[in-house]
Steps between C-alpha positions, in 0.01 A plus 500: 500500500793305360828683561631415155191650340535833675874517432425473127250785524751709695758463224252598228306778672787679670422866430366720783136422571466219245477222759363523854425231757319527833321279751146555625408243764536153350523626141796626302431764237725556199452809283656521154483805275545423132535754220366403160507719190160614377441745213388847611544419871799655677641345815276194467524274806305202630518394864461135598446402864528133597369391841655171609388266776751307709421180308596657163594353259435141611130531588381844394538756223554877523207737531558762231413867466578702186483878477590767244405857419495437125344159430206294621629225726201279592543260209876476555450423868238232428723325245799509735292361786365220281853409395614502864214273615583248228868480600492455878813327623753687287678835552296739289604860553738533205262313269213725609704815439599388151141396426382844615743666259363291213141589593586870520664496158199316355270763649706780347495336158126439496373809679742791474213752506412396855858565608483851355162573657606374841830686483309825438322460833799359684546780750132501596507128574805495729312580820216257428738219411702539817195524728346183356812287542411177684838492675632763742838655423779288644605611851842657493627268775425194289583634156801375308594716205743344257695794363726507200867584524462759226300808407169470320457649155270765647762617749777503242280673249427783740871548561613488138202632308451167324129418486496166327759232575464205260794281600606369838805322631504188712810384685499148646760318709489124432652291777615205289439293187549126524362428152658804336419420137136422580466811715643730233275345237193599704624857547571540128154369412324738739700796372374417151144441619480828691721709267766575758862592450744390763836399635558179692821569689730241657787614722664261746206363703270790417221469243308813396214544257450854370188544285340794317148504360141605550390488862216250453731273300758505778234402751385217274862390475525486880190282520664248266834511678342434840247235400674280240752228586810668361770307688565171681556434869786304657328174400466606137125553528349801325427791734369855498715804570460589869826678576520780245471858621356799315759767574330781312200574280476854364423712191771512236531868418773488237457494123344162422487527122805282444396218733498167318182322602494127576878490541683349795877533517705262714791674669780299663697767687852452630520825698274730697581779256344296219181468705501873565547574128183305414291733714690808385434416135130464582497844668418327829814559704290567809380138500858380529578749776181456701445126466765293322804637681334427836454127438727290721554240228636761259810551717583135575 
């Protein structure tokens, strides 16, 4: 599997348990858990397992398994596999995941009653679904769990009594911008497209992007940021972002009623206190303390 491809997935699916990789003989297995909203179904998740041969992606495509307790997956799997077979030679995992999301949403729109019926029998189907899985659980010695650097909404909800967290925060450290105007133009466009509010912060050699919005929209934003040529290399040739770091992705528990959607503010800070004030005003002081203040570039 191409290293660049997996690094993109790791940036997008960075919560505990969302992305798992393990080796079984000559094959590499990648498991991705995606959560898609479906009416009347609580905690709706779909699990995708991609089995990759050593000659992927040049000469083979992933073998795909799809499972869920609340929707029928055979048709989704068949369509994904057909798409994979017709695109041998190209990295496919991110495309397949996005295609799966589209298929799931189409299924919800056309057949909501099936979702409700299957959700009613969800608990009874858990044992059968697990026992019929074509792949064994990944051995612990070969398993690589990519864990987030923040709490999940479920954990925070249990601690604070909040049951439904609509908005999340995303904090990104961008290493550099050679084509600054072009880069900022892309970020502004994606904030509009995905209805995100945000602060693009410049201080000395440090560049931070602090975004607030719905969780799925933030993930869609990350896909764009990692897969589109947003900058130029040292030769002036367009290039994708490979050096940014997701510092934190977590639920935003403060009052979100006054958030201005689709708005990106550019902040040119002359002191560290100004940077700190941005996070304080957003009721996110802990992000400054836990992540921003620990960056080496912020103190040089």
